[in-house]
């Protein structure tokens, strides 16, 4: 899959819209997408992250929030696959900026929407594409 120019979506990101979107799609999206999004969201709040990496994160989260992307989110199963691809792409790019505490915080937040078995099964190998 060719990634879209997700940086065009930076103006779509807001903390409120992120929380609303992730809450509404959590179960449908799966633990892997939610975990990746949460890691990026919490990384964005870190003062240890470069401005360039923050810009990439904002673009990726804006893309996830936007209903107007390559594959509309309303399309069952496939609708969120482009969102996951963009999130994983950016996550790989900024991985060195991600503090282990951020990963823990994101994983703990997953328990709001998922059972422990679902979480472990889906996020053990975050970068493995399904």
Coordinates of N, CA, C and O in Angstrom, one line a residue:
X1 N 0.8 -1.2 0.0 CA 0.0 0.0 0.0 C 0.9 1.2 0.0 O 1.8 1.3 0.8
X2 N 0.6 2.2 -0.9 CA 1.4 3.4 -0.9 C 0.7 4.4 0.1 O -0.5 4.6 0.1
X3 N 1.6 5.0 0.9 CA 1.1 5.9 1.9 C 0.7 7.2 1.3 O 1.3 7.7 0.4
X4 N -0.4 7.8 1.8 CA -0.9 9.1 1.4 C 0.0 10.2 2.0 O 0.8 9.9 2.9
X5 N -0.1 11.4 1.5 CA 0.6 12.5 2.0 C -0.1 12.9 3.3 O -0.9 13.9 3.3
X6 N 0.2 12.2 4.4 CA -0.6 12.4 5.6 C -0.2 13.8 6.2 O -1.0 14.3 7.0
X7 N 0.8 14.4 5.8 CA 1.2 15.8 6.4 C 0.2 16.8 6.0 O 0.0 17.8 6.6
X8 N -0.6 16.6 4.9 CA -1.7 17.5 4.6 C -2.8 17.5 5.6 O -3.7 18.3 5.5
X9 N -2.8 16.6 6.5 CA -3.9 16.4 7.5 C -3.5 17.0 8.9 O -4.3 16.9 9.8
X10 N -2.4 17.7 9.0 CA -1.9 18.2 10.2 C -2.9 19.2 10.8 O -3.1 19.2 12.1
X11 N -3.6 19.9 10.0 CA -4.6 20.9 10.5 C -5.9 20.2 11.0 O -6.8 20.8 11.6
X12 N -6.0 18.9 10.8 CA -7.2 18.2 11.2 C -7.1 17.7 12.7 O -8.0 17.3 13.3
X13 N -5.8 17.8 13.2 CA -5.6 17.3 14.6 C -6.0 18.3 15.7 O -5.7 19.4 15.6
X14 N -6.7 17.8 16.7 CA -6.9 18.5 17.9 C -7.1 17.4 19.0 O -7.5 16.3 18.7
X15 N -6.7 17.8 20.2 CA -6.8 16.8 21.3 C -8.2 16.3 21.5 O -8.5 15.1 21.7
X16 N -9.2 17.2 21.4 CA -10.6 16.9 21.6 C -11.0 15.9 20.6 O -11.7 14.9 20.9
X17 N -10.7 16.2 19.3 CA -11.1 15.3 18.2 C -10.4 14.0 18.3 O -11.0 12.9 18.0
X18 N -9.2 14.0 18.8 CA -8.5 12.7 18.9 C -9.2 11.8 19.9 O -9.5 10.6 19.7
X19 N -9.5 12.4 21.1 CA -10.2 11.6 22.2 C -11.5 11.1 21.7 O -11.9 9.9 21.9
X20 N -12.3 11.9 21.0 CA -13.6 11.5 20.5 C -13.5 10.4 19.5 O -14.2 9.4 19.6
X21 N -12.5 10.5 18.6 CA -12.4 9.5 17.5 C -11.9 8.2 18.1 O -12.5 7.2 17.8
X22 N -10.9 8.2 18.9 CA -10.3 7.0 19.5 C -11.4 6.3 20.3 O -11.5 5.1 20.3
X23 N -12.2 7.0 21.0 CA -13.3 6.5 21.9 C -14.3 5.8 21.0 O -14.8 4.7 21.3
X24 N -14.6 6.4 19.9 CA -15.7 5.9 19.0 C -15.3 4.7 18.2 O -16.1 3.9 17.8
X25 N -14.0 4.6 17.8 CA -13.6 3.5 16.9 C -12.8 2.4 17.6 O -12.5 1.4 17.0
X26 N -12.6 2.6 18.9 CA -11.7 1.7 19.6 C -11.9 0.2 19.3 O -11.1 -0.5 18.9
X27 N -13.1 -0.3 19.6 CA -13.4 -1.7 19.5 C -13.3 -2.1 18.0 O -12.8 -3.2 17.7
X28 N -13.8 -1.3 17.1 CA -13.8 -1.7 15.7 C -12.4 -1.6 15.1 O -12.1 -2.4 14.2
X29 N -11.6 -0.7 15.6 CA -10.3 -0.5 15.1 C -9.3 -1.6 15.6 O -8.4 -1.9 14.8
X30 N -9.5 -2.1 16.7 CA -8.6 -3.1 17.3 C -7.5 -2.5 18.2 O -7.2 -1.3 18.0
X31 N -7.0 -3.3 19.0 CA -6.0 -2.8 20.0 C -4.7 -2.3 19.3 O -4.1 -1.4 19.8
X32 N -4.3 -2.9 18.2 CA -3.0 -2.5 17.6 C -3.1 -1.0 17.1 O -2.3 -0.2 17.4
X33 N -4.2 -0.7 16.4 CA -4.4 0.7 15.9 C -4.5 1.7 17.1 O -3.8 2.7 17.2
X34 N -5.3 1.3 18.1 CA -5.5 2.2 19.3 C -4.2 2.4 20.0 O -3.8 3.5 20.4
X35 N -3.4 1.3 20.2 CA -2.2 1.4 20.9 C -1.2 2.3 20.2 O -0.6 3.2 20.8
X36 N -1.1 2.1 18.9 CA -0.2 3.0 18.1 C -0.6 4.4 18.2 O 0.3 5.3 18.4
X37 N -1.9 4.7 18.1 CA -2.4 6.1 18.2 C -2.1 6.7 19.6 O -1.7 7.8 19.7
X38 N -2.3 5.9 20.6 CA -2.1 6.4 22.0 C -0.6 6.7 22.2 O -0.2 7.7 22.8
X39 N 0.3 5.8 21.7 CA 1.7 6.0 21.9 C 2.1 7.3 21.2 O 2.8 8.1 21.8
X40 N 1.6 7.5 20.0 CA 1.9 8.8 19.3 C 1.3 10.0 20.0 O 2.0 11.0 20.1
X41 N 0.1 9.9 20.5 CA -0.5 11.0 21.2 C 0.3 11.3 22.4 O 0.5 12.5 22.7
X42 N 0.7 10.3 23.2 CA 1.4 10.6 24.4 C 2.9 11.1 24.1 O 3.4 11.9 24.8
X43 N 3.4 10.6 23.0 CA 4.8 11.1 22.6 C 4.7 12.5 22.2 O 5.6 13.3 22.5
X44 N 3.6 12.9 21.6 CA 3.4 14.3 21.2 C 3.5 15.3 22.4 O 3.9 16.4 22.3
X45 N 3.1 14.8 23.5 CA 3.1 15.6 24.7 C 4.4 15.7 25.4 O 4.6 16.5 26.3
X46 N 5.4 14.9 25.0 CA 6.7 14.9 25.6 C 7.6 16.1 25.1 O 7.5 16.5 23.9
X47 N 8.3 16.7 26.0 CA 9.2 17.8 25.7 C 10.5 17.3 25.1 O 11.4 18.1 24.7
X48 N 10.7 16.0 25.0 CA 11.9 15.4 24.5 C 11.9 15.1 23.0 O 12.8 14.6 22.5
X49 N 10.8 15.4 22.4 CA 10.5 15.1 21.0 C 10.8 16.3 20.1 O 10.4 17.4 20.5
X50 N 11.5 16.1 19.0 CA 11.9 17.2 18.1 C 10.6 17.8 17.5 O 9.6 17.1 17.3
X51 N 10.7 19.0 17.1 CA 9.6 19.7 16.4 C 9.3 18.9 15.1 O 8.1 18.8 14.8
X52 N 10.3 18.5 14.4 CA 10.0 17.7 13.1 C 9.2 16.5 13.4 O 8.3 16.1 12.7
X53 N 9.6 15.7 14.4 CA 8.9 14.5 14.8 C 7.5 14.8 15.3 O 6.5 14.1 15.0
X54 N 7.3 15.9 16.0 CA 6.0 16.3 16.5 C 5.1 16.6 15.3 O 3.9 16.3 15.2
X55 N 5.7 17.3 14.3 CA 4.9 17.6 13.0 C 4.4 16.3 12.4 O 3.3 16.3 11.9
X56 N 5.3 15.3 12.3 CA 4.9 14.0 11.7 C 3.8 13.4 12.5 O 2.9 12.9 11.9
X57 N 3.9 13.4 13.8 CA 2.9 12.8 14.6 C 1.6 13.5 14.5 O 0.5 12.9 14.3
X58 N 1.6 14.8 14.4 CA 0.4 15.6 14.3 C -0.3 15.3 12.9 O -1.5 15.1 12.8
X59 N 0.5 15.2 11.9 CA 0.0 14.8 10.6 C -0.6 13.4 10.6 O -1.7 13.2 10.0
X60 N 0.0 12.5 11.2 CA -0.5 11.1 11.3 C -1.8 11.0 12.1 O -2.8 10.4 11.7
X61 N -1.9 11.7 13.2 CA -3.1 11.7 14.1 C -4.2 12.5 13.4 O -5.4 12.1 13.5
X62 N -3.8 13.6 12.7 CA -4.8 14.3 11.9 C -5.4 13.4 10.8 O -6.6 13.5 10.5
X63 N -4.6 12.6 10.2 CA -5.0 11.7 9.1 C -6.0 10.7 9.7 O -7.1 10.4 9.2
X64 N -5.7 10.2 10.9 CA -6.6 9.2 11.5 C -7.9 9.8 11.9 O -8.9 9.2 11.8
X65 N -7.9 11.1 12.4 CA -9.1 11.7 12.8 C -10.0 12.1 11.6 O -11.2 12.0 11.6
X66 N -9.4 12.5 10.5 CA -10.1 12.9 9.3 C -11.0 11.8 8.7 O -10.5 10.7 8.4
X67 N -12.3 12.2 8.4 CA -13.1 11.2 7.7 C -12.8 11.1 6.2 O -13.2 10.2 5.5
X68 N -12.0 12.1 5.7 CA -11.7 12.1 4.3 C -10.2 11.7 4.1 O -9.3 12.5 4.2
X69 N -10.1 10.4 4.0 CA -8.7 9.8 3.7 C -8.8 8.9 2.6 O -9.9 8.7 2.0
X70 N -7.7 8.2 2.3 CA -7.7 7.3 1.1 C -8.8 6.3 1.1 O -9.5 6.1 0.1
X71 N -8.9 5.6 2.2 CA -10.0 4.6 2.4 C -10.9 5.1 3.5 O -10.5 5.1 4.7
X72 N -12.1 5.5 3.2 CA -13.0 6.1 4.2 C -13.2 5.1 5.4 O -13.4 3.9 5.1
X73 N -13.2 5.6 6.6 CA -13.3 4.8 7.8 C -14.6 4.0 7.8 O -14.7 3.0 8.5
X74 N -15.6 4.5 7.2 CA -17.0 3.8 7.2 C -17.0 2.5 6.5 O -17.9 1.7 6.7
X75 N -16.0 2.2 5.6 CA -15.9 1.0 4.9 C -15.4 -0.1 5.9 O -14.3 0.0 6.4
X76 N -16.3 -1.1 6.1 CA -15.9 -2.2 7.1 C -14.5 -2.8 6.8 O -14.2 -3.0 5.6
X77 N -13.8 -3.1 7.8 CA -12.5 -3.7 7.8 C -11.4 -2.9 7.1 O -10.5 -2.4 7.7
X78 N -11.6 -2.6 5.8 CA -10.5 -1.9 5.1 C -10.5 -0.4 5.5 O -9.4 0.2 5.3
X79 N -11.5 0.1 6.0 CA -11.6 1.5 6.2 C -10.6 2.1 7.2 O -10.2 3.3 7.1
X80 N -10.1 1.3 8.1 CA -9.1 1.7 9.0 C -7.7 1.2 8.7 O -6.7 1.6 9.4
X81 N -7.5 0.5 7.6 CA -6.2 -0.1 7.3 C -5.2 1.0 6.9 O -4.0 0.9 7.2
X82 N -5.7 2.0 6.2 CA -4.8 3.1 5.8 C -4.4 3.9 7.0 O -3.2 4.3 7.1
X83 N -5.3 4.1 7.9 CA -4.9 4.8 9.2 C -3.9 4.0 9.9 O -2.9 4.6 10.4
X84 N -4.0 2.7 10.1 CA -3.0 1.9 10.8 C -1.7 2.0 10.1 O -0.6 2.1 10.7
X85 N -1.7 1.9 8.7 CA -0.4 2.0 8.0 C 0.3 3.3 8.2 O 1.5 3.4 8.4
X86 N -0.4 4.4 8.2 CA 0.2 5.7 8.5 C 0.7 5.8 9.9 O 1.8 6.3 10.2
X87 N -0.1 5.3 10.9 CA 0.4 5.4 12.3 C 1.6 4.5 12.5 O 2.6 5.0 13.2
X88 N 1.7 3.3 11.9 CA 2.9 2.5 12.1 C 4.1 3.1 11.4 O 5.2 3.0 11.9
X89 N 3.9 3.7 10.2 CA 5.0 4.4 9.5 C 5.6 5.4 10.4 O 6.8 5.5 10.5
X90 N 4.8 6.3 11.0 CA 5.3 7.4 11.8 C 5.9 6.8 13.1 O 6.9 7.3 13.6
X91 N 5.2 5.8 13.7 CA 5.7 5.2 14.9 C 7.2 4.7 14.7 O 8.0 4.9 15.5
X92 N 7.4 4.0 13.5 CA 8.8 3.6 13.2 C 9.8 4.7 13.1 O 10.9 4.6 13.6
X93 N 9.3 5.8 12.5 CA 10.2 7.0 12.3 C 10.6 7.6 13.6 O 11.7 8.2 13.7
X94 N 9.7 7.6 14.6 CA 9.9 8.4 15.9 C 10.2 7.4 17.0 O 10.3 7.9 18.2
X95 N 10.4 6.1 16.8 CA 10.6 5.1 17.8 C 11.6 5.5 18.8 O 11.5 5.2 20.0
X96 N 12.7 6.1 18.4 CA 13.8 6.4 19.3 C 13.4 7.5 20.3 O 14.0 7.6 21.4
X97 N 12.4 8.3 20.0 CA 11.9 9.3 20.9 C 10.9 8.8 21.9 O 10.4 9.5 22.8
X98 N 10.5 7.5 21.8 CA 9.4 7.0 22.6 C 10.0 6.4 23.9 O 10.7 5.4 23.9
X99 N 9.6 7.0 25.0 CA 10.0 6.6 26.3 C 9.2 5.3 26.7 O 8.0 5.3 26.4
X100 N 9.8 4.4 27.4 CA 9.1 3.2 27.9 C 7.9 3.5 28.7 O 6.9 2.8 28.7
X101 N 8.0 4.7 29.5 CA 6.8 5.1 30.3 C 5.6 5.4 29.4 O 4.5 5.2 29.8
X102 N 5.9 5.9 28.2 CA 4.8 6.3 27.3 C 4.1 5.0 26.8 O 2.9 4.9 26.7
X103 N 4.9 4.0 26.5 CA 4.3 2.7 26.1 C 3.5 2.1 27.2 O 2.4 1.6 26.9
X104 N 3.9 2.2 28.4 CA 3.2 1.7 29.6 C 1.9 2.4 29.7 O 0.8 1.9 29.9
X105 N 2.0 3.8 29.6 CA 0.8 4.6 29.8 C -0.3 4.3 28.7 O -1.5 4.1 29.0
X106 N 0.2 4.1 27.5 CA -0.7 3.7 26.4 C -1.3 2.4 26.6 O -2.5 2.2 26.4
X107 N -0.5 1.4 27.0 CA -1.1 0.1 27.3 C -2.1 0.1 28.4 O -3.1 -0.6 28.3
X108 N -1.8 0.8 29.4 CA -2.8 0.9 30.5 C -4.1 1.5 30.1 O -5.2 1.1 30.5
X109 N -4.1 2.5 29.2 CA -5.3 3.1 28.6 C -6.1 2.1 27.8 O -7.3 2.2 27.8
X110 N -5.4 1.2 27.2 CA -6.1 0.2 26.4 C -7.1 -0.6 27.2 O -8.1 -1.1 26.7
X111 N -6.9 -0.8 28.5 CA -7.8 -1.6 29.3 C -9.2 -1.0 29.4 O -10.1 -1.6 29.9
X112 N -9.3 0.3 29.0 CA -10.6 0.9 29.0 C -11.5 0.3 27.9 O -12.7 0.3 28.1
X113 N -10.9 -0.2 26.8 CA -11.7 -0.7 25.7 C -11.5 -2.2 25.4 O -12.3 -2.8 24.7
X114 N -10.4 -2.8 25.9 CA -10.1 -4.2 25.5 C -9.8 -5.0 26.8 O -9.4 -4.6 27.8
X115 N -10.0 -6.4 26.6 CA -9.6 -7.3 27.6 C -8.1 -7.6 27.5 O -7.5 -7.4 26.4
X116 N -7.5 -8.0 28.5 CA -6.1 -8.3 28.6 C -5.6 -9.2 27.5 O -4.6 -9.0 26.8
X117 N -6.4 -10.3 27.2 CA -6.1 -11.2 26.1 C -6.0 -10.5 24.8 O -5.1 -10.8 24.0
X118 N -7.0 -9.7 24.5 CA -7.0 -9.0 23.2 C -5.8 -8.1 23.1 O -5.2 -8.0 22.0
X119 N -5.4 -7.4 24.2 CA -4.3 -6.5 24.1 C -3.0 -7.2 23.9 O -2.3 -6.9 22.9
X120 N -2.8 -8.3 24.6 CA -1.5 -9.0 24.5 C -1.4 -9.6 23.1 O -0.3 -9.6 22.5
X121 N -2.5 -10.1 22.6 CA -2.5 -10.8 21.3 C -2.2 -9.8 20.1 O -1.5 -10.1 19.2
X122 N -2.8 -8.6 20.2 CA -2.6 -7.7 19.1 C -1.4 -6.8 19.2 O -0.9 -6.3 18.1
X123 N -0.9 -6.5 20.3 CA 0.2 -5.5 20.4 C 1.6 -6.1 20.7 O 2.6 -5.4 20.7
X124 N 1.7 -7.4 20.9 CA 3.0 -8.0 21.1 C 4.0 -7.7 20.0 O 5.1 -7.4 20.3
X125 N 3.6 -7.8 18.8 CA 4.5 -7.4 17.7 C 3.8 -6.3 16.9 O 3.2 -6.5 15.9
X126 N 4.0 -5.1 17.5 CA 3.3 -3.9 17.0 C 3.5 -3.7 15.5 O 2.6 -3.3 14.8
X127 N 4.7 -4.0 15.0 CA 5.0 -3.6 13.6 C 4.8 -4.7 12.6 O 5.0 -4.6 11.4
X128 N 4.2 -5.8 13.1 CA 3.9 -6.9 12.2 C 2.5 -6.6 11.5 O 1.5 -6.4 12.2
X129 N 2.5 -6.5 10.2 CA 1.3 -6.2 9.5 C 0.5 -7.5 9.4 O 1.0 -8.6 9.2
X130 N -0.8 -7.4 9.5 CA -1.7 -8.5 9.4 C -2.2 -8.7 8.0 O -2.1 -7.9 7.1

